[in-house]
Short mmCIF file of C-alpha atoms and ligand atoms in Angstrom, two decimals:
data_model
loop_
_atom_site.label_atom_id
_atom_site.label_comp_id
_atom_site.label_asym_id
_atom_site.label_seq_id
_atom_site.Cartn_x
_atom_site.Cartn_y
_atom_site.Cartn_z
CA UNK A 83 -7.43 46.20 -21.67
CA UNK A 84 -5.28 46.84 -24.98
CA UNK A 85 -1.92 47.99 -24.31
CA UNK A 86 -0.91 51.15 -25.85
CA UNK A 87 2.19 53.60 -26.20
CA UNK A 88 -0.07 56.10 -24.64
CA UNK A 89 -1.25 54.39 -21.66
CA UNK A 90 -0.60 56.33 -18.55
CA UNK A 91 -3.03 53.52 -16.48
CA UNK A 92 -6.46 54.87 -17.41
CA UNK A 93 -8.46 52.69 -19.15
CA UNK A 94 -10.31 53.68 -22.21
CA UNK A 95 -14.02 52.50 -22.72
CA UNK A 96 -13.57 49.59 -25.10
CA UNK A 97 -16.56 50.93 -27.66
CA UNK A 98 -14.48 54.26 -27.84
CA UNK A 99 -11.35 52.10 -28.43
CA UNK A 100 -13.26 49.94 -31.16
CA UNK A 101 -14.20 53.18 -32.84
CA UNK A 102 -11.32 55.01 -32.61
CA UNK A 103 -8.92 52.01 -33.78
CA UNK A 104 -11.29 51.19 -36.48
CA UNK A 105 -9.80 49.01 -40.08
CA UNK A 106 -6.67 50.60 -38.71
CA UNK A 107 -5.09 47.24 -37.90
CA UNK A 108 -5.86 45.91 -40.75
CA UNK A 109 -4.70 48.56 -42.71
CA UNK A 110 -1.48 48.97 -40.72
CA UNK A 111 -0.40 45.50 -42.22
CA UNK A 112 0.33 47.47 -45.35
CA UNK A 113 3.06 49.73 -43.20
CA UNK A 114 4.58 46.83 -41.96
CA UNK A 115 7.83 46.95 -43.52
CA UNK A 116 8.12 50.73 -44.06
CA UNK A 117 7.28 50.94 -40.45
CA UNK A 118 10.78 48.71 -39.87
CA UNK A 119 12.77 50.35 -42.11
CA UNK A 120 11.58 54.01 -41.25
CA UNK A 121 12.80 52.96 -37.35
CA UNK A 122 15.78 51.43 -38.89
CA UNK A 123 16.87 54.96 -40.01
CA UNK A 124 15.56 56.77 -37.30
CA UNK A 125 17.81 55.04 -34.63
CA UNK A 126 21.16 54.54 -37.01
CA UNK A 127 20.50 58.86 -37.04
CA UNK A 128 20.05 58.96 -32.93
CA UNK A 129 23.26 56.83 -32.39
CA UNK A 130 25.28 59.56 -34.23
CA UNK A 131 23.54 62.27 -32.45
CA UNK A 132 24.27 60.22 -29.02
CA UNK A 133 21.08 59.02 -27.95
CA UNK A 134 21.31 55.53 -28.63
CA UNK A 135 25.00 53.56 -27.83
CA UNK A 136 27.27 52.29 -30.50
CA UNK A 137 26.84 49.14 -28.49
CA UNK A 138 23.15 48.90 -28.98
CA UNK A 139 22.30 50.03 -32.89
CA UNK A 140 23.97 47.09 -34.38
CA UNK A 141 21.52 44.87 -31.46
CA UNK A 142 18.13 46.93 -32.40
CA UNK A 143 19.40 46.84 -36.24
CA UNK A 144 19.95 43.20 -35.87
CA UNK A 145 16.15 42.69 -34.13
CA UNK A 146 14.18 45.29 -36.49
CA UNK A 147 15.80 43.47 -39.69
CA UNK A 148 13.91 40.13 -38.38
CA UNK A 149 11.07 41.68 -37.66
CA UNK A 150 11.57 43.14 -41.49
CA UNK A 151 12.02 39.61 -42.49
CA UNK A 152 8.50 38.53 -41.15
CA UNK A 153 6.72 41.08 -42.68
CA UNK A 154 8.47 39.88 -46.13
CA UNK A 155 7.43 36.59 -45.50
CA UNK A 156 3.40 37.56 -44.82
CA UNK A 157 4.18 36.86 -40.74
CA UNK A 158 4.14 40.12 -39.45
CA UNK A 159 0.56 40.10 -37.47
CA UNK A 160 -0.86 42.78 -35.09
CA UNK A 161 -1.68 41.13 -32.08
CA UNK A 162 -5.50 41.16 -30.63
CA UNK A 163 -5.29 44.33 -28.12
CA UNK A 164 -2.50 46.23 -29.83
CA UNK A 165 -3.68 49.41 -31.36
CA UNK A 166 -1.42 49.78 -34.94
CA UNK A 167 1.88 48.78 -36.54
CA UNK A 168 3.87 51.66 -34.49
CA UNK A 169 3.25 49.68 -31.23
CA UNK A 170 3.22 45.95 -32.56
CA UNK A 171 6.78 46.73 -33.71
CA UNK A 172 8.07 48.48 -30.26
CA UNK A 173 5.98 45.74 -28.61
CA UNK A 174 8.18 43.24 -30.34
CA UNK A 175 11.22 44.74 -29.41
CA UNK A 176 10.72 45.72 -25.72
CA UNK A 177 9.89 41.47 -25.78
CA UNK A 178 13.33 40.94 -27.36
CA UNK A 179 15.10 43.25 -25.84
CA UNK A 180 13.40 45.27 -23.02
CA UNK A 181 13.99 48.75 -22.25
CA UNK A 182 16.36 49.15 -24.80
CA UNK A 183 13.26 48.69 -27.61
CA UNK A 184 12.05 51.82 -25.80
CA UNK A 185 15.07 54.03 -26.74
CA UNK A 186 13.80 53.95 -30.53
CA UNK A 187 11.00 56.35 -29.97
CA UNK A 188 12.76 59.16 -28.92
CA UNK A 189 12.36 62.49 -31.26
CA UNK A 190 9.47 61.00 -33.03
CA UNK A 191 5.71 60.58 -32.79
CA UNK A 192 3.28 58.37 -34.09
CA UNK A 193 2.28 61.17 -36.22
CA UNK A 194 5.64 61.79 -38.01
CA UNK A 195 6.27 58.14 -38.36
CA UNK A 196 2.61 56.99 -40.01
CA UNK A 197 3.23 60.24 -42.46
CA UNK A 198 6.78 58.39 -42.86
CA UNK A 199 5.61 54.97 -43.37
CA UNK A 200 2.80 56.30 -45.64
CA UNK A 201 5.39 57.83 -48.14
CA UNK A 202 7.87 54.56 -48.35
CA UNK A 203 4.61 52.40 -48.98
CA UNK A 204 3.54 54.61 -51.32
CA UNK A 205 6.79 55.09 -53.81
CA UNK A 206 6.88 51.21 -53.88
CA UNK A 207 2.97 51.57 -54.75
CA UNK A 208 4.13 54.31 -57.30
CA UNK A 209 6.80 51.99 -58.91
CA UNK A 210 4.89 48.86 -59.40
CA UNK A 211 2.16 51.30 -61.15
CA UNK A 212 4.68 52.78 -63.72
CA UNK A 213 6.02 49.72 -63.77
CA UNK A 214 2.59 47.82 -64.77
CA UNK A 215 1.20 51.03 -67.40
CA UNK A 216 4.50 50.94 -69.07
CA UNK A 217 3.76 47.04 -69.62
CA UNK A 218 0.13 48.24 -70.88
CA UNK A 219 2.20 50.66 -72.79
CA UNK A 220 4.72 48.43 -74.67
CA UNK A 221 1.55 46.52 -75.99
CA UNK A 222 -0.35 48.94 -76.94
CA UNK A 223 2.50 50.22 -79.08
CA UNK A 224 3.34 46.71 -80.32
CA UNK A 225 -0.48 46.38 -81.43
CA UNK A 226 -0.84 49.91 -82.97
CA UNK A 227 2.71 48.76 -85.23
CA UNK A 228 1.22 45.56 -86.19
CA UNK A 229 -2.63 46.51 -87.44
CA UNK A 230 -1.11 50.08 -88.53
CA UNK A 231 -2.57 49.48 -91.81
CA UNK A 232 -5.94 48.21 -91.10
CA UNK A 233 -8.57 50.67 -91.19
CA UNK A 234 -11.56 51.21 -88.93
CA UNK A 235 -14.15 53.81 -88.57
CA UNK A 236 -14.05 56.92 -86.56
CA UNK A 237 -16.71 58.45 -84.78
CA UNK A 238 -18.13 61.82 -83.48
CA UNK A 239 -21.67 61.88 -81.61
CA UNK A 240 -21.06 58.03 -82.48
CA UNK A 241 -22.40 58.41 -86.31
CA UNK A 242 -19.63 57.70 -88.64
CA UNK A 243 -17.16 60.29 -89.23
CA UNK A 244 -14.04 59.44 -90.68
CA UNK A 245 -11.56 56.59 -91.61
CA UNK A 246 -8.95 55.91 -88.78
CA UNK A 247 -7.07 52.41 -88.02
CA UNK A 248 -5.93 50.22 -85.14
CA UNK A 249 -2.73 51.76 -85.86
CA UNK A 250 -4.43 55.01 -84.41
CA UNK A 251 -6.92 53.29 -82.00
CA UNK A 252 -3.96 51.83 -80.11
CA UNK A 253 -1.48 54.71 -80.28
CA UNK A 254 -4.25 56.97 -78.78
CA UNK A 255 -4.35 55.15 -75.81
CA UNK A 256 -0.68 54.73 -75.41
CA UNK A 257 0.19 58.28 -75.47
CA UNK A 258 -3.03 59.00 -72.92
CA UNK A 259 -0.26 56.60 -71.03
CA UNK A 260 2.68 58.65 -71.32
CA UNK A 261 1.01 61.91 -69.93
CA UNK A 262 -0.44 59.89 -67.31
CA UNK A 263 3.11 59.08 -66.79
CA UNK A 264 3.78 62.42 -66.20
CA UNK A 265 0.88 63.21 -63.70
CA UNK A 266 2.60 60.00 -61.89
CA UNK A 267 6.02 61.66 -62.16
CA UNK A 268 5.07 64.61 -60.26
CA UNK A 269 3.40 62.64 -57.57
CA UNK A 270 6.42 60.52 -57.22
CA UNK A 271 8.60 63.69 -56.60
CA UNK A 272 6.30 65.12 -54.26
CA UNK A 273 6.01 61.60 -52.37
CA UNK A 274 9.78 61.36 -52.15
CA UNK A 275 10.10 63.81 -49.28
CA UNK A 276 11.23 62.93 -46.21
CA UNK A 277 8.62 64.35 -43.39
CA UNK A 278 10.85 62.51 -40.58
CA UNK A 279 11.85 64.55 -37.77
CA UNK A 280 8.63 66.58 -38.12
CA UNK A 281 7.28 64.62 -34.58
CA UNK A 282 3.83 65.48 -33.59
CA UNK A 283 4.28 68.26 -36.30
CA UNK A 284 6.23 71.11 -34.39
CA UNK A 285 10.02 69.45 -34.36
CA UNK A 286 11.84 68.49 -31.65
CA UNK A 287 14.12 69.62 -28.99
CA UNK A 288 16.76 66.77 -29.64
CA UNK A 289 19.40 67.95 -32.42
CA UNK A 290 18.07 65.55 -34.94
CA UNK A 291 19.93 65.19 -38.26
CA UNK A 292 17.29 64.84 -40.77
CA UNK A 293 19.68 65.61 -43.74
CA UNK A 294 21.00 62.00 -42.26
CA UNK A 295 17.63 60.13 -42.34
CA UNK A 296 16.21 61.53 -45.73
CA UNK A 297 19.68 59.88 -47.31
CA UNK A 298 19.66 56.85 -45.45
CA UNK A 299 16.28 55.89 -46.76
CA UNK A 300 16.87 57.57 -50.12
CA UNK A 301 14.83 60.55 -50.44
CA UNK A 302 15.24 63.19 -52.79
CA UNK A 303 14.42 65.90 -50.15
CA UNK A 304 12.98 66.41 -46.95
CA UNK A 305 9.53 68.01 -46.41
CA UNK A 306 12.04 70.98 -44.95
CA UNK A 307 9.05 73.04 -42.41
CA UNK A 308 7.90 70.52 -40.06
CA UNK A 309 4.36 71.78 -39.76
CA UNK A 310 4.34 71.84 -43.39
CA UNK A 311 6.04 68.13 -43.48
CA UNK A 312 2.42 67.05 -41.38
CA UNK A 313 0.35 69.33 -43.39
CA UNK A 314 1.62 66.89 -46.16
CA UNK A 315 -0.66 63.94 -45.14
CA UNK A 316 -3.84 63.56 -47.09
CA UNK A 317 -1.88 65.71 -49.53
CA UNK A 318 0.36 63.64 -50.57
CA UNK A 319 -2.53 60.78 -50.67
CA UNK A 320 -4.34 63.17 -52.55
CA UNK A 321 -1.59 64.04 -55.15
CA UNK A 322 -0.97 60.28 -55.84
CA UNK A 323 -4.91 59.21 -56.16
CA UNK A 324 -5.00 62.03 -58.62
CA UNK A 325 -2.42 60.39 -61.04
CA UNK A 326 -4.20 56.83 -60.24
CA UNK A 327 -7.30 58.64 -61.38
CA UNK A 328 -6.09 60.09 -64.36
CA UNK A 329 -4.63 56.59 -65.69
CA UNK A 330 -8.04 54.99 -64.45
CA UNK A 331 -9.93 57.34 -66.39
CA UNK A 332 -7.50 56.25 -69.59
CA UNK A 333 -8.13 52.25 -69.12
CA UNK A 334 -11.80 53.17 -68.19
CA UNK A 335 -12.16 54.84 -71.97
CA UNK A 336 -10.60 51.78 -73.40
CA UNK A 337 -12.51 49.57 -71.71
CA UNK A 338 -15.66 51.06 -72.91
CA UNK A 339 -14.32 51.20 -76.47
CA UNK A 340 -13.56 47.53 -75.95
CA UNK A 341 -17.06 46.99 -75.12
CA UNK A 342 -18.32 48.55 -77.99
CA UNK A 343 -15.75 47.20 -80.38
CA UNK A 344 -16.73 43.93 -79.39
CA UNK A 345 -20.26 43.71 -79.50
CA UNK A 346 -21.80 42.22 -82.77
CA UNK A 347 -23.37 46.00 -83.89
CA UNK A 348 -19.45 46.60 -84.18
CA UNK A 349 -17.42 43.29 -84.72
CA UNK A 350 -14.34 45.37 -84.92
CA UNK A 351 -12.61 43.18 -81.74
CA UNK A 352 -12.98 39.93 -80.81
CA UNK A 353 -11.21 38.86 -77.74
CA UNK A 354 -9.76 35.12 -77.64
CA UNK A 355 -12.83 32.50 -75.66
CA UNK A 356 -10.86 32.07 -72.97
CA UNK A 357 -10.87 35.95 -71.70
CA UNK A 358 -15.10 35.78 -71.92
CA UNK A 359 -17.61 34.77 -69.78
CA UNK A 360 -20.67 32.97 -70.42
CA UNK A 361 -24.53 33.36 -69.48
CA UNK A 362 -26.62 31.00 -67.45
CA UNK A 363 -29.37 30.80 -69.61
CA UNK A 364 -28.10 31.95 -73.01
CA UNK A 365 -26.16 29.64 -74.39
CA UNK A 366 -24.01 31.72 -77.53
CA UNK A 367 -22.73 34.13 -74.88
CA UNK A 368 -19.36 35.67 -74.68
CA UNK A 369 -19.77 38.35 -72.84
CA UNK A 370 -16.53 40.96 -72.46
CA UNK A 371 -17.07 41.19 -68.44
CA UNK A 372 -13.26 41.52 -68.03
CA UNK A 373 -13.55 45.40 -69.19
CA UNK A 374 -17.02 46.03 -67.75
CA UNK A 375 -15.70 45.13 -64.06
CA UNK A 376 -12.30 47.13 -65.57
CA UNK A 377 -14.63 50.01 -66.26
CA UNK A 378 -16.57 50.04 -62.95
CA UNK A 379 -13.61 49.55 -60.83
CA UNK A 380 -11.77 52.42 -62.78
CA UNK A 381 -14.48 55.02 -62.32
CA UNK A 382 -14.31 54.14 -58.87
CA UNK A 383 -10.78 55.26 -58.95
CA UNK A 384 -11.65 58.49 -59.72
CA UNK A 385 -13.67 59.04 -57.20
CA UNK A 386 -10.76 58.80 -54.98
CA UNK A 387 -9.35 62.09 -55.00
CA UNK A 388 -12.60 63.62 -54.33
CA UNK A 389 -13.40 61.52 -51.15
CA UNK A 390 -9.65 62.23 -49.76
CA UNK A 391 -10.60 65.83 -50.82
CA UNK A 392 -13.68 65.85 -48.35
CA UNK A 393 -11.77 63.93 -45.17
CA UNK A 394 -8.85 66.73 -45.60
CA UNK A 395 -10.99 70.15 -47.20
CA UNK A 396 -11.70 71.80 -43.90
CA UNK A 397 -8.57 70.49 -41.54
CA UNK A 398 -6.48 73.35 -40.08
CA UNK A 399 -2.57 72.73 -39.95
CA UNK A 400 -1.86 70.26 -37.38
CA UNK A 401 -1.92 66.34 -37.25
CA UNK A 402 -6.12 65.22 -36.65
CA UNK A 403 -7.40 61.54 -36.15
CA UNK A 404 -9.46 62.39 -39.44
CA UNK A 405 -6.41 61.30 -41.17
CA UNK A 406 -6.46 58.18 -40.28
CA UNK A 407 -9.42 57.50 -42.11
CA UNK A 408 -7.44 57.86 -45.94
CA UNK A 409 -5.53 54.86 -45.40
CA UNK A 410 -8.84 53.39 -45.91
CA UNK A 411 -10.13 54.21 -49.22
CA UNK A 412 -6.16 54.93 -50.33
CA UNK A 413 -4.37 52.08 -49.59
CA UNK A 414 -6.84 49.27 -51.53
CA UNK A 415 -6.84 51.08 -54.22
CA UNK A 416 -3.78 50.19 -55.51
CA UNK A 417 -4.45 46.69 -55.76
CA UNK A 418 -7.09 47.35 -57.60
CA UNK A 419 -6.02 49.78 -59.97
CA UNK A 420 -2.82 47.25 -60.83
CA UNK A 421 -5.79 43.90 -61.40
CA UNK A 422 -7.14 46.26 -63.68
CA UNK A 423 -3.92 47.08 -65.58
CA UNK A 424 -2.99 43.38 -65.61
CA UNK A 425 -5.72 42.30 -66.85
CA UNK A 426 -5.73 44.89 -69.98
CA UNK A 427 -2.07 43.43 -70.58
CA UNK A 428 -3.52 39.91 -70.70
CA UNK A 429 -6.66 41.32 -72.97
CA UNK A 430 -4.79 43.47 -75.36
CA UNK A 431 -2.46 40.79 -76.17
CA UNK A 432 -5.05 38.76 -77.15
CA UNK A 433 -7.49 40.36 -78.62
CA UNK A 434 -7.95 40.09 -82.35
CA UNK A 435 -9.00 42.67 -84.83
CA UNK A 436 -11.19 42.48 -87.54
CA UNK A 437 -9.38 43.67 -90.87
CA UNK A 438 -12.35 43.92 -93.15
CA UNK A 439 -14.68 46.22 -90.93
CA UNK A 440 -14.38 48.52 -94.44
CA UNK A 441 -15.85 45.81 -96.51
CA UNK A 442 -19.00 46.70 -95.72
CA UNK A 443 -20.76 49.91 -97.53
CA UNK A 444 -22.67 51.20 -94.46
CA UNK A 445 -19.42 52.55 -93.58
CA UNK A 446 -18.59 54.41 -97.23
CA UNK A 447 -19.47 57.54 -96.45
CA UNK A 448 -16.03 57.84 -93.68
CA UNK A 449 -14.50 58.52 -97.33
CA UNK A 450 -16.54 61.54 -98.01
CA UNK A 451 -14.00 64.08 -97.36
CA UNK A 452 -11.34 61.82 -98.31
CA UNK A 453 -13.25 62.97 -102.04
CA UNK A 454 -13.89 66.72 -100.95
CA UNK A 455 -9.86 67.10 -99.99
CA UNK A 456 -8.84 65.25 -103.82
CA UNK A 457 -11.09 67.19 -105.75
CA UNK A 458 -9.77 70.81 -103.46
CA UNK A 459 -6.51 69.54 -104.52
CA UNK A 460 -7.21 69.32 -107.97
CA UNK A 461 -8.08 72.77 -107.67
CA UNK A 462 -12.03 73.30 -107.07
CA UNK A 463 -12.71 75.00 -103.96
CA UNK A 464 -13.33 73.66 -100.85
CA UNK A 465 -16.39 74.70 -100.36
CA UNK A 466 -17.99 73.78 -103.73
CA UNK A 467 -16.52 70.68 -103.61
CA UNK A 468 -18.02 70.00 -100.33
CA UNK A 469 -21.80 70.85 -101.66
CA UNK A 470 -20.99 68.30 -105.23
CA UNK A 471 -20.14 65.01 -102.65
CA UNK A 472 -22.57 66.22 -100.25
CA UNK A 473 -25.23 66.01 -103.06
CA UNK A 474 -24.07 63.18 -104.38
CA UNK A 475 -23.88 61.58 -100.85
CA UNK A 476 -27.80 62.47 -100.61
CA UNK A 477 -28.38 60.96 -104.11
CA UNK A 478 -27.29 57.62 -102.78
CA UNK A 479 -24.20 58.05 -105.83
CA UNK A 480 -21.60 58.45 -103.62
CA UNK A 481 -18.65 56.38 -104.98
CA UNK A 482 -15.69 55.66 -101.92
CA UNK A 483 -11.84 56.19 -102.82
CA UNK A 484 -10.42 54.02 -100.36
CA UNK A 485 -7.20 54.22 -100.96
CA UNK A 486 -6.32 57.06 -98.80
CA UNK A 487 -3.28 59.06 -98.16
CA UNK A 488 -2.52 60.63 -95.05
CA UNK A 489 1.03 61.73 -94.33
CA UNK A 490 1.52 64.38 -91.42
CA UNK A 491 2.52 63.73 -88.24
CA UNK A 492 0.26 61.63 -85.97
CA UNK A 493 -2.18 60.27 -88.75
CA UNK A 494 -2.96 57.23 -90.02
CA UNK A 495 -0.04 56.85 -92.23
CA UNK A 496 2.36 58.37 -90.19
CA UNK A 497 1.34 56.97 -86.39
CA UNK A 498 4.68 58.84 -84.83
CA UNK A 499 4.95 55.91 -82.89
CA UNK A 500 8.37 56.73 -82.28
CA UNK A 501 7.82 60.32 -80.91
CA UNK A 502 5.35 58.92 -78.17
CA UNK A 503 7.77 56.26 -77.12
CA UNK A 504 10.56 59.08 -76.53
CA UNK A 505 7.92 60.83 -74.37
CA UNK A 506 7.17 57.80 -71.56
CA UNK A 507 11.09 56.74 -72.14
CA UNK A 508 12.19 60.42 -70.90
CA UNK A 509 9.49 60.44 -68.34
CA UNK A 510 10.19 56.87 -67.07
CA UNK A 511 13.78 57.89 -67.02
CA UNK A 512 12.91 60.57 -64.07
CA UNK A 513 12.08 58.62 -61.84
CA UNK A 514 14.50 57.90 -58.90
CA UNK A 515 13.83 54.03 -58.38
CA UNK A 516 17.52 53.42 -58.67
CA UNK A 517 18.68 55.44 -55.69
CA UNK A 518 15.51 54.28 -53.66
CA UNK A 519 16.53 50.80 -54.27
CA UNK A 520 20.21 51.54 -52.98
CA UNK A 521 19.21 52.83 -49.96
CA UNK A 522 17.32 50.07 -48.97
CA UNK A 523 19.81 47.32 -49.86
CA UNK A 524 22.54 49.49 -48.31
CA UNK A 525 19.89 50.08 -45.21
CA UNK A 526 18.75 46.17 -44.72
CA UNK A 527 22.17 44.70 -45.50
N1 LIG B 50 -3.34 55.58 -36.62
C1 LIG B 50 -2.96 56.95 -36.57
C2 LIG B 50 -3.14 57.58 -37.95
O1 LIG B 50 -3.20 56.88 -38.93
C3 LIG B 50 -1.54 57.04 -36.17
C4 LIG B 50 -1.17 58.35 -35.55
C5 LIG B 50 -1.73 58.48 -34.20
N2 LIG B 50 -1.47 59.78 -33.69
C6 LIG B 50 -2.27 60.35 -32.75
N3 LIG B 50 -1.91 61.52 -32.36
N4 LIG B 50 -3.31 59.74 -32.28
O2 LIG B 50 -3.24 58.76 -38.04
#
């Protein structure tokens, strides 16, 4: 029989254990070392409230940092039998250090401490994600500066429409960035909360100092209402796949384009051999698999808040075993999502852009209006001087000016660059990695 923090000498039917314990082991190798470090806090704030000795922190400290160390090194396993990370780690201390490994669970529950571990996984999750679309960012600005002048054409319905540029094409996608940025911002400062102390979601009788806790691991806050602190899981999950989803949905429209772009009807992008893949029977193929998989996996993404939506839609307040099951579909997702973004840093960098695409007439007519707008300037009005290039358009004596002019902010010959690099600096700059990162050092020293 498994041993568990619950066991009272019953023993449960092993096919209800099986079910009921699920992927969670696996995913519970995730929570490793937030698991440590949320414990870490927890008892440093019971010795100053007097329910742990000044004798025995610095001896639990010392034995919870080690355990911290395995996890860092990939050793941290949880053993055949045990049931998740919360009782692999007390397990491993009651070995060390007996019933002293006991004392650490005092004022909290499983319940408060998975919502815990849940949030410190998930700000490092949320850092290397800024950290990987500003990345995506910086060359997607460096491209739109370099190919600023070479002209492509736009689309509506997909027929031609007007002239735009790589200078534009790039930009675009960096400033979807930035806001996405944003979306990321706000679920960082909602994930920054401290819901330790909450327990089994009603508090506890001990005189816990939570102010204590949410400063030693370097929240901003604390979830302040307990039952509201437990309400937070799945919402928290929920708030965070939301941002994933919206920068998903941003590299999933760029990888399409990139699809498009590159396929011989279009010819606009080439990306370098080496980022292709081949065919098994057709022998020219260079196929641009990297952003169809990029593509699939991102739509997936998005699917993500909607499936957390269903496990939490109709939960009353108060911690259910339902929960359990978003650490699932959550957790993997990051991985993914940051392959994708990698991989669109690798791709972008290479890729190569075609700066002739307007050589070719089928693509004269982007200029149309380019001729309406001179000849409104020169004083005919718009509308009649719509109806003389639309006939000559349908006459086939359409002649393209393609030396255009566009000055105001955002267009081709003024990309404002500059203004969507202030946006994702002053968002970046929000974002309180600094003090998270001095409360571990200061916690683990
Ligand atoms: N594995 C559980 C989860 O992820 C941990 C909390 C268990 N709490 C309980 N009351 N059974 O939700």
């Amino acid at each position: 029989m498994a041993q568990k923090l619950w066991d009272k000498g019953k023993a449960t039917d092993a096919e209800i254990e099986k079910f009921t314990v699920g992927r969670d082991r696996e995913m519970d190798l995730y929570l490793a070392k937030s698991d440590v470090m949320g414990s870490m806090a927890h008892i440093t704030m019971l010795e100053s409230i007097g329910l742990i000795g000044k004798d025995e922190l610095p001896v639990l400290l010392a034995e919870l940092k080690k355990i911290y160390k395995q996890a860092e090194e990939g050793k941290f396993v949880i053993e055949e039998g045990i049931e998740d990370v919360h009782s692999q780690v007390e397990l491993m201390l009651t070995r060390q250090l007996g019933d002293l490994g006991k004392k650490i669970h005092s004022g909290r529950s499983r319940n408060d401490q998975v919502l815990l571990d849940m949030k410190l996984w998930t700000r490092d999750m949320i850092q290397e994600v800024s950290e990987s679309v500003k990345e995506l960012f910086d060359t997607l600005i460096e491209q739109s500066e370099k190919y600023k002048n070479v002209l492509l054409p736009g689309y509506t319905h997909l027929q031609i429409a007007m002239p735009s540029s790589f200078g534009l094409w790039f930009g675009a996608y960096a400033e979807s960035f930035a806001d996405d940025m944003e979306l990321l911002l706000s679920a960082w400062k909602i994930t920054n909360r401290n819901p330790l102390g909450s327990a089994a979601g009603y508090g506890s009788s001990f005189p816990l100092n939570r102010q204590m806790t949410t400063d030693l691991l370097g929240f901003d806050s604390m979830d302040y209402n307990v039952v509201y602190a437990q309400m937070g899981r799945g919402k928290m999950e929920k708030i965070v796949a939301f941002a994933l989803s919206s920068i998903a949905a941003t590299l999933s429209k760029l990888a399409f384009d990139a699809c498009m772009f590159t396929s011989q009807n279009f010819g606009f992008l080439k990306l370098p051999d080496e980022c292709t893949t081949g065919s098994s029977i057709m022998p020219h193929k260079k196929n641009p698999d990297v952003f169809e998989l990029t593509r699939a996996k991102c739509n997936k993404i998005q699917s993500l808040p909607s499936q957390i939506m269903m496990i939490v839609n109709n939960l009353p307040s108060g911690y259910f075993r339902d929960l359990q099951i978003i650490k699932e579909i959550f957790m993997p997702s990051f991985a993914e999502l940051l392959d994708c973004l990698k991989m669109a840093i690798h791709t972008i960098k290479g890729v190569k852009v075609n700066e002739h695409i307007l050589d070719d007439p089928k693509y004269d007519f982007i200029f149309s209006v380019e001729e309406v707008n001179r000849l409104a300037l020169e004083g005919m009005p718009f509308r009649d001087a719509y109806k003389k290039v639309g006939l000559e358009c349908e006459a086939g004596e359409f002649k393209p000016n393609k030396n255009i002019h566009h000055t105001h902010e955002g267009s081709i010959g003024n990309l404002r660059n500059d203004g969507i690099v202030a946006l994702m600096n002053k968002t970046i700059s929000e974002f309180s990695f600094d003090k998270v990162a001095a409360a571990k050092t200061s916690l683990l020293k």
